[in-house]
Short mmCIF file of C-alpha atoms in Angstrom, two decimals:
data_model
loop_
_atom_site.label_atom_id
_atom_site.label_comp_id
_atom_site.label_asym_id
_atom_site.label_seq_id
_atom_site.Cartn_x
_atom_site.Cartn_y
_atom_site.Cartn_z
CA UNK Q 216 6.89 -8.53 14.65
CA UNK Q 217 4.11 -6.48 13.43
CA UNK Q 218 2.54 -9.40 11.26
CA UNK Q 219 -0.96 -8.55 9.09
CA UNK Q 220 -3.15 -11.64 7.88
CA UNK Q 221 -5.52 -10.95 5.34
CA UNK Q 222 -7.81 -13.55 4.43
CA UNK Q 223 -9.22 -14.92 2.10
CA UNK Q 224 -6.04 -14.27 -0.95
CA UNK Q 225 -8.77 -15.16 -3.77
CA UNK Q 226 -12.27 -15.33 -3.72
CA UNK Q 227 -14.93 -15.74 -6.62
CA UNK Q 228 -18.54 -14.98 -6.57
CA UNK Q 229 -21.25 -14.71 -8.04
CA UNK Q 230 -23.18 -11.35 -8.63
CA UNK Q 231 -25.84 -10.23 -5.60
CA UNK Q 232 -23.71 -12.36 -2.80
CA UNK Q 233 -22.00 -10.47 -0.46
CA UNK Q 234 -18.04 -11.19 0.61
CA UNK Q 235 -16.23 -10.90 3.77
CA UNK Q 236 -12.44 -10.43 3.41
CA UNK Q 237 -10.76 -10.05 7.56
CA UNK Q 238 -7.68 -8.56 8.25
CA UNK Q 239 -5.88 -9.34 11.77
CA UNK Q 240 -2.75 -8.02 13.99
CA UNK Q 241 -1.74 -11.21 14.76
CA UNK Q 242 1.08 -10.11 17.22
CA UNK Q 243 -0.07 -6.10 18.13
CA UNK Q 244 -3.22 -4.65 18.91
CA UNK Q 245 -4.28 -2.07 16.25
CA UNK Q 246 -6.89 1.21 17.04
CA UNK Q 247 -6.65 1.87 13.21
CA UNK Q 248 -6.54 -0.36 10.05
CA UNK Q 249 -7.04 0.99 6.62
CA UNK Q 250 -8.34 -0.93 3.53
CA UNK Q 251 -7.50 0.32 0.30
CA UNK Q 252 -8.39 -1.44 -3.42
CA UNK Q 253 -6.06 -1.32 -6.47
CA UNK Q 254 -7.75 -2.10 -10.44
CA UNK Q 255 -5.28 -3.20 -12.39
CA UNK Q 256 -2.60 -1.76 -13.62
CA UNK Q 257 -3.42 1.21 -11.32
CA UNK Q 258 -2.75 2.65 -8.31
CA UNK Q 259 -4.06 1.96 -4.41
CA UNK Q 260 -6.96 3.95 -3.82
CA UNK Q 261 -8.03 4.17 -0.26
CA UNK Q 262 -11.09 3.31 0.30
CA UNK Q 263 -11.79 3.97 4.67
CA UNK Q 264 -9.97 4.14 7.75
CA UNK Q 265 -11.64 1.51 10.11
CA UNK Q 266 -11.31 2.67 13.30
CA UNK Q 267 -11.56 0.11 16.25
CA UNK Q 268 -15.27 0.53 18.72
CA UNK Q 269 -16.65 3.51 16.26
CA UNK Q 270 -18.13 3.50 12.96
CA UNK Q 271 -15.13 3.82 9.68
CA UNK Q 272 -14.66 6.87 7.93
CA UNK Q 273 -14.85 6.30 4.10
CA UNK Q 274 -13.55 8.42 1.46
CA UNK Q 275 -15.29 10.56 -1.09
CA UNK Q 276 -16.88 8.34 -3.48
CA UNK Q 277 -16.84 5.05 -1.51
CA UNK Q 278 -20.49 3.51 -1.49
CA UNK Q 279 -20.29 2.89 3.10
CA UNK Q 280 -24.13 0.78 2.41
CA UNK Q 281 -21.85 -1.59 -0.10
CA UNK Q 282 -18.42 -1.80 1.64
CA UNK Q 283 -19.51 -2.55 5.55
CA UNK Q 284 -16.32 -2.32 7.60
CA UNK Q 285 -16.31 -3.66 11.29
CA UNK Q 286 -13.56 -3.15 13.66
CA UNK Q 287 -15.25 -4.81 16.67
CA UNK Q 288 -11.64 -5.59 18.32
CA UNK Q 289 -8.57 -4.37 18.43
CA UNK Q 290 -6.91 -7.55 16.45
CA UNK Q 291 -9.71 -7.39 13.76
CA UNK Q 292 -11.18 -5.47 10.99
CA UNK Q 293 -13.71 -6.99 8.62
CA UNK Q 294 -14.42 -5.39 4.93
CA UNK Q 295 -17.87 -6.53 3.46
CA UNK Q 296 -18.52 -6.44 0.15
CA UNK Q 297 -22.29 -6.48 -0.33
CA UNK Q 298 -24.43 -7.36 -3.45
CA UNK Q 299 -21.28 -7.55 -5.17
CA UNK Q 300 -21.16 -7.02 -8.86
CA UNK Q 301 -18.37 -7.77 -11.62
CA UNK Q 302 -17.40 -3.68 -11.50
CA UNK Q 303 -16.53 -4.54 -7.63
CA UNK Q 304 -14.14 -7.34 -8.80
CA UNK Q 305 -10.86 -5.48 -7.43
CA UNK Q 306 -7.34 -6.21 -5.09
CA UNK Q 307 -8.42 -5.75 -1.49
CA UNK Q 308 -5.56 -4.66 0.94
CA UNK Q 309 -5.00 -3.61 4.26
CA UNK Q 310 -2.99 -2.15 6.83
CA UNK Q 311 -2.58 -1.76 10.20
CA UNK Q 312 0.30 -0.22 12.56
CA UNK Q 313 1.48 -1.36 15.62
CA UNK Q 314 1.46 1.37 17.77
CA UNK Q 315 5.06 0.11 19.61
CA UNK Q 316 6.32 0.63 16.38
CA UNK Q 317 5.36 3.79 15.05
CA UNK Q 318 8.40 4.95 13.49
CA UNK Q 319 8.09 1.62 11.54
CA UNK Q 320 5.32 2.71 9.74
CA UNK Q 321 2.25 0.42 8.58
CA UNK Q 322 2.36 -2.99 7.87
CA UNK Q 323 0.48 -4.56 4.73
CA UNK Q 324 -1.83 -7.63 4.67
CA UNK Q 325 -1.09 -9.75 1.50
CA UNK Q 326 -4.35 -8.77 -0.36
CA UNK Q 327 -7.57 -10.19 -1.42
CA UNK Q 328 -8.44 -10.86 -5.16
CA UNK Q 329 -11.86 -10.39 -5.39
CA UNK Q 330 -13.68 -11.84 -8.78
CA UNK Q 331 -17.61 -11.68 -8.79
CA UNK Q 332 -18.78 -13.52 -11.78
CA UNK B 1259 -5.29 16.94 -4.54
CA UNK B 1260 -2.21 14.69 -3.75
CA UNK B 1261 -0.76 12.95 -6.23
CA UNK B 1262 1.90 9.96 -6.83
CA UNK B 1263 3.05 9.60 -10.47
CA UNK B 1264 5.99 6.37 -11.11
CA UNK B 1265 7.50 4.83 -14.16
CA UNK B 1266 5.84 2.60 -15.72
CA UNK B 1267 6.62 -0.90 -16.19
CA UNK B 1268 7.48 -4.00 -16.15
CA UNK B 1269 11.14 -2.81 -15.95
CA UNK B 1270 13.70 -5.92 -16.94
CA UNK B 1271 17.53 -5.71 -16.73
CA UNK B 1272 20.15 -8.11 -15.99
CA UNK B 1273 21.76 -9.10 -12.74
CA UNK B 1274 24.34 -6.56 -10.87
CA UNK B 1275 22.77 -3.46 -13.47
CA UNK B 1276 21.67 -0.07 -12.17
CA UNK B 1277 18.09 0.34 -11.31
CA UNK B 1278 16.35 3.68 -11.03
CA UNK B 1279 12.66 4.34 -10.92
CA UNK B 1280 11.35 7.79 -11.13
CA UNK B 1281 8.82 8.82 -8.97
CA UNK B 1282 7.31 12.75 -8.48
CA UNK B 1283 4.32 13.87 -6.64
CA UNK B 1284 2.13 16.49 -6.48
CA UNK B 1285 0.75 17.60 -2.61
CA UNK B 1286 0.63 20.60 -0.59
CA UNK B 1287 2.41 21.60 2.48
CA UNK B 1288 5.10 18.99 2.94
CA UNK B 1289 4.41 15.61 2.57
CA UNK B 1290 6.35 11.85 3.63
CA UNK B 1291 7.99 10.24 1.23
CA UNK B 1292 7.68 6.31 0.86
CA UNK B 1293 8.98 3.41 -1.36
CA UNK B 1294 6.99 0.16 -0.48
CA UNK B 1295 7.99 -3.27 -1.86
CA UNK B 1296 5.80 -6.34 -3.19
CA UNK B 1297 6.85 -9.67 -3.82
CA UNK B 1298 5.14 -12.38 -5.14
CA UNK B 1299 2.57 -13.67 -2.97
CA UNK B 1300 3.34 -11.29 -0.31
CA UNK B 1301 1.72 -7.97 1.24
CA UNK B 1302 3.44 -4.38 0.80
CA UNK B 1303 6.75 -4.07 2.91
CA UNK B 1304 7.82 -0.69 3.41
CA UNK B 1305 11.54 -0.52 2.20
CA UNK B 1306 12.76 3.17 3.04
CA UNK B 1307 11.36 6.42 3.82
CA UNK B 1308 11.87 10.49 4.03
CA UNK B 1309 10.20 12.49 6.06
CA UNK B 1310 11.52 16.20 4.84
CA UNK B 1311 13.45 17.81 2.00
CA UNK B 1312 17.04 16.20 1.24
CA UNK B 1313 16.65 13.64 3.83
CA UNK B 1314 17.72 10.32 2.21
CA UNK B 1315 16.42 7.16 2.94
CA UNK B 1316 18.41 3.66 2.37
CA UNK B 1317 17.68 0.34 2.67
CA UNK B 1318 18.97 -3.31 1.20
CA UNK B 1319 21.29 -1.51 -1.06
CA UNK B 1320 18.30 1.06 -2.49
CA UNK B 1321 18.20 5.02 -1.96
CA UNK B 1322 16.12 7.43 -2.30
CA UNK B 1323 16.73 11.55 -1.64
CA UNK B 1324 13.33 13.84 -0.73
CA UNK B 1325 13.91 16.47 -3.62
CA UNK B 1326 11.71 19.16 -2.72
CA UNK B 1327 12.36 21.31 -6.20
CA UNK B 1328 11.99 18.84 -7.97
CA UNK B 1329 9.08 16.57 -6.71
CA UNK B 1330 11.00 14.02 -7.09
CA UNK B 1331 11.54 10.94 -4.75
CA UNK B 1332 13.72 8.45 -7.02
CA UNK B 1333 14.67 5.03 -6.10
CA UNK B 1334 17.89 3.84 -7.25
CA UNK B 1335 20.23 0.64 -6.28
CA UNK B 1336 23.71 0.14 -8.06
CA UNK B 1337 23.29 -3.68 -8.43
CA UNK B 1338 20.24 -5.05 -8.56
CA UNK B 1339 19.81 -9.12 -7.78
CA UNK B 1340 17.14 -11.47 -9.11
CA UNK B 1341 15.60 -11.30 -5.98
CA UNK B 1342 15.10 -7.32 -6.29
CA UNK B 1343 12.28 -8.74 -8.52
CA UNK B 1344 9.49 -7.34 -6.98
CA UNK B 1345 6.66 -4.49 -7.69
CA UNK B 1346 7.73 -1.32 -5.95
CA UNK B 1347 5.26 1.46 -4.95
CA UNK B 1348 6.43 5.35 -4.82
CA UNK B 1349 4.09 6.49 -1.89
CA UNK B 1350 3.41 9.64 -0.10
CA UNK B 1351 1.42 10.70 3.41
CA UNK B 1352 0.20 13.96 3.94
CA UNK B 1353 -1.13 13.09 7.12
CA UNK B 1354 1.53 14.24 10.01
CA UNK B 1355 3.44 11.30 11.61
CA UNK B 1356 0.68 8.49 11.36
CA UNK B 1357 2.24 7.64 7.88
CA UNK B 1358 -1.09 5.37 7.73
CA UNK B 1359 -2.81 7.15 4.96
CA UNK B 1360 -0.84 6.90 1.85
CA UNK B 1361 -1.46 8.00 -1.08
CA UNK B 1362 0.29 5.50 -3.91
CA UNK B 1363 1.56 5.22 -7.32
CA UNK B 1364 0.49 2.90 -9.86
CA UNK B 1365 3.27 0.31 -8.93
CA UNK B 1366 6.48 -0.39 -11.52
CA UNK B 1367 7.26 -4.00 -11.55
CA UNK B 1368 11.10 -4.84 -11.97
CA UNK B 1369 11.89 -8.37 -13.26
CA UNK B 1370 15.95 -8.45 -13.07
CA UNK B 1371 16.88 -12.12 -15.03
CA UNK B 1372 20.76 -14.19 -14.13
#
């Protein structure tokens, strides 16, 4: 139980398009995801806490107008990366917890490997 | 602010050798303590956890004790097995119980080789 998909695993673009990377609960229903980006060799840096029907809260220093997050159901949360430039090239990951299996803590999608050429 | 500082790596040692990875953190009040696991291909999975001073958490063979004077949340396992090759994350929540906002290291990858 308690399965996260995170798609797409790799994606390359070119600068000024935008990406969409989705995250799903594929077996639980989730009020609150989290996406979080890791450079290399460094550590997860949370980026906003998407919370399902209301807008996400973002963390100091995240651009909101350049990483859109939608959580428009409870099985999906959406992180857009828009006008993306080479400096946004980053791991993507998120998390989500099922909330029947709290003591379990979160759950991990696999990650998205963003490279914007 | 919070912090998370592990080893780094890539760690390599043989089959059935001792692992340890050092991990301390810096955060006020009194945090969670986390070890998550990567393997190739695949998402974080946590692998044990301590939610106050001395607790110790276990899983798989791997420990880790909530040192409180020390800052210190080490992972250890006495014999490690090529598939123990993994990235492992030293994590900590300051958050309550939602243990949904963590706060990570940089990561220590541990190859172990037959």
């Amino acid at each position: 139980g308690a399965v996260v998909s995170q798609h797409p695993s790799r994606v390359i673009c070119k600068s000024g398009t935008s990406v969409k990377i989705e995250c799903r609960s594929l077996d639980f229903q989730a009020t609150t995801m989290f996406w979080y980006r890791q450079f290399p060799k460094q550590s997860l840096m949370l980026m906003a806490t998407s919370n399902e029907g209301s807008k996400a809260t973002y963390e100091q220093g995240v651009e909101k107008d350049k990483f859109l997050i939608n959580h428009a159901s409870l099985t999906l949360s959406t992180l857009t990366v828009t006008s993306a430039h080479p400096e946004d090239s980053s791991f993507y990951i998120c998390s989500a917890r099922d909330p029947d299996r709290v003591g379990y803590g979160y759950t991990f999608g696999s990650g998205t490997r963003l490279t914007v050429v | 602010g919070n912090s998370v500082t592990q080893m780094e790596g890539p760690v390599t040692l043989s089959e059935e050798a001792f692992l340890t990875i050092n991990c301390t953190y810096t955060a006020t009040g009194y945090p969670s303590l986390f070890w998550y696991v990567q393997y190739p291909g695949e998402g974080l999975q946590l692998l044990l956890k301590a939610t106050k001073a001395d607790d110790k958490g276990s899983n798989k063979g791997f420990e880790a004790t909530y040192r409180k004077e020390t800052t210190s949340f080490h992972l250890e396992k006495g014999s490690v097995q090529v598939s123990d090759s993994a990235v492992y994350f030293c994590a900590l929540s300051a958050y309550g119980d939602s243990w949904g906002k963590l706060q990570f290291g940089a990561g220590t990858q541990v190859v172990v080789t037959p």
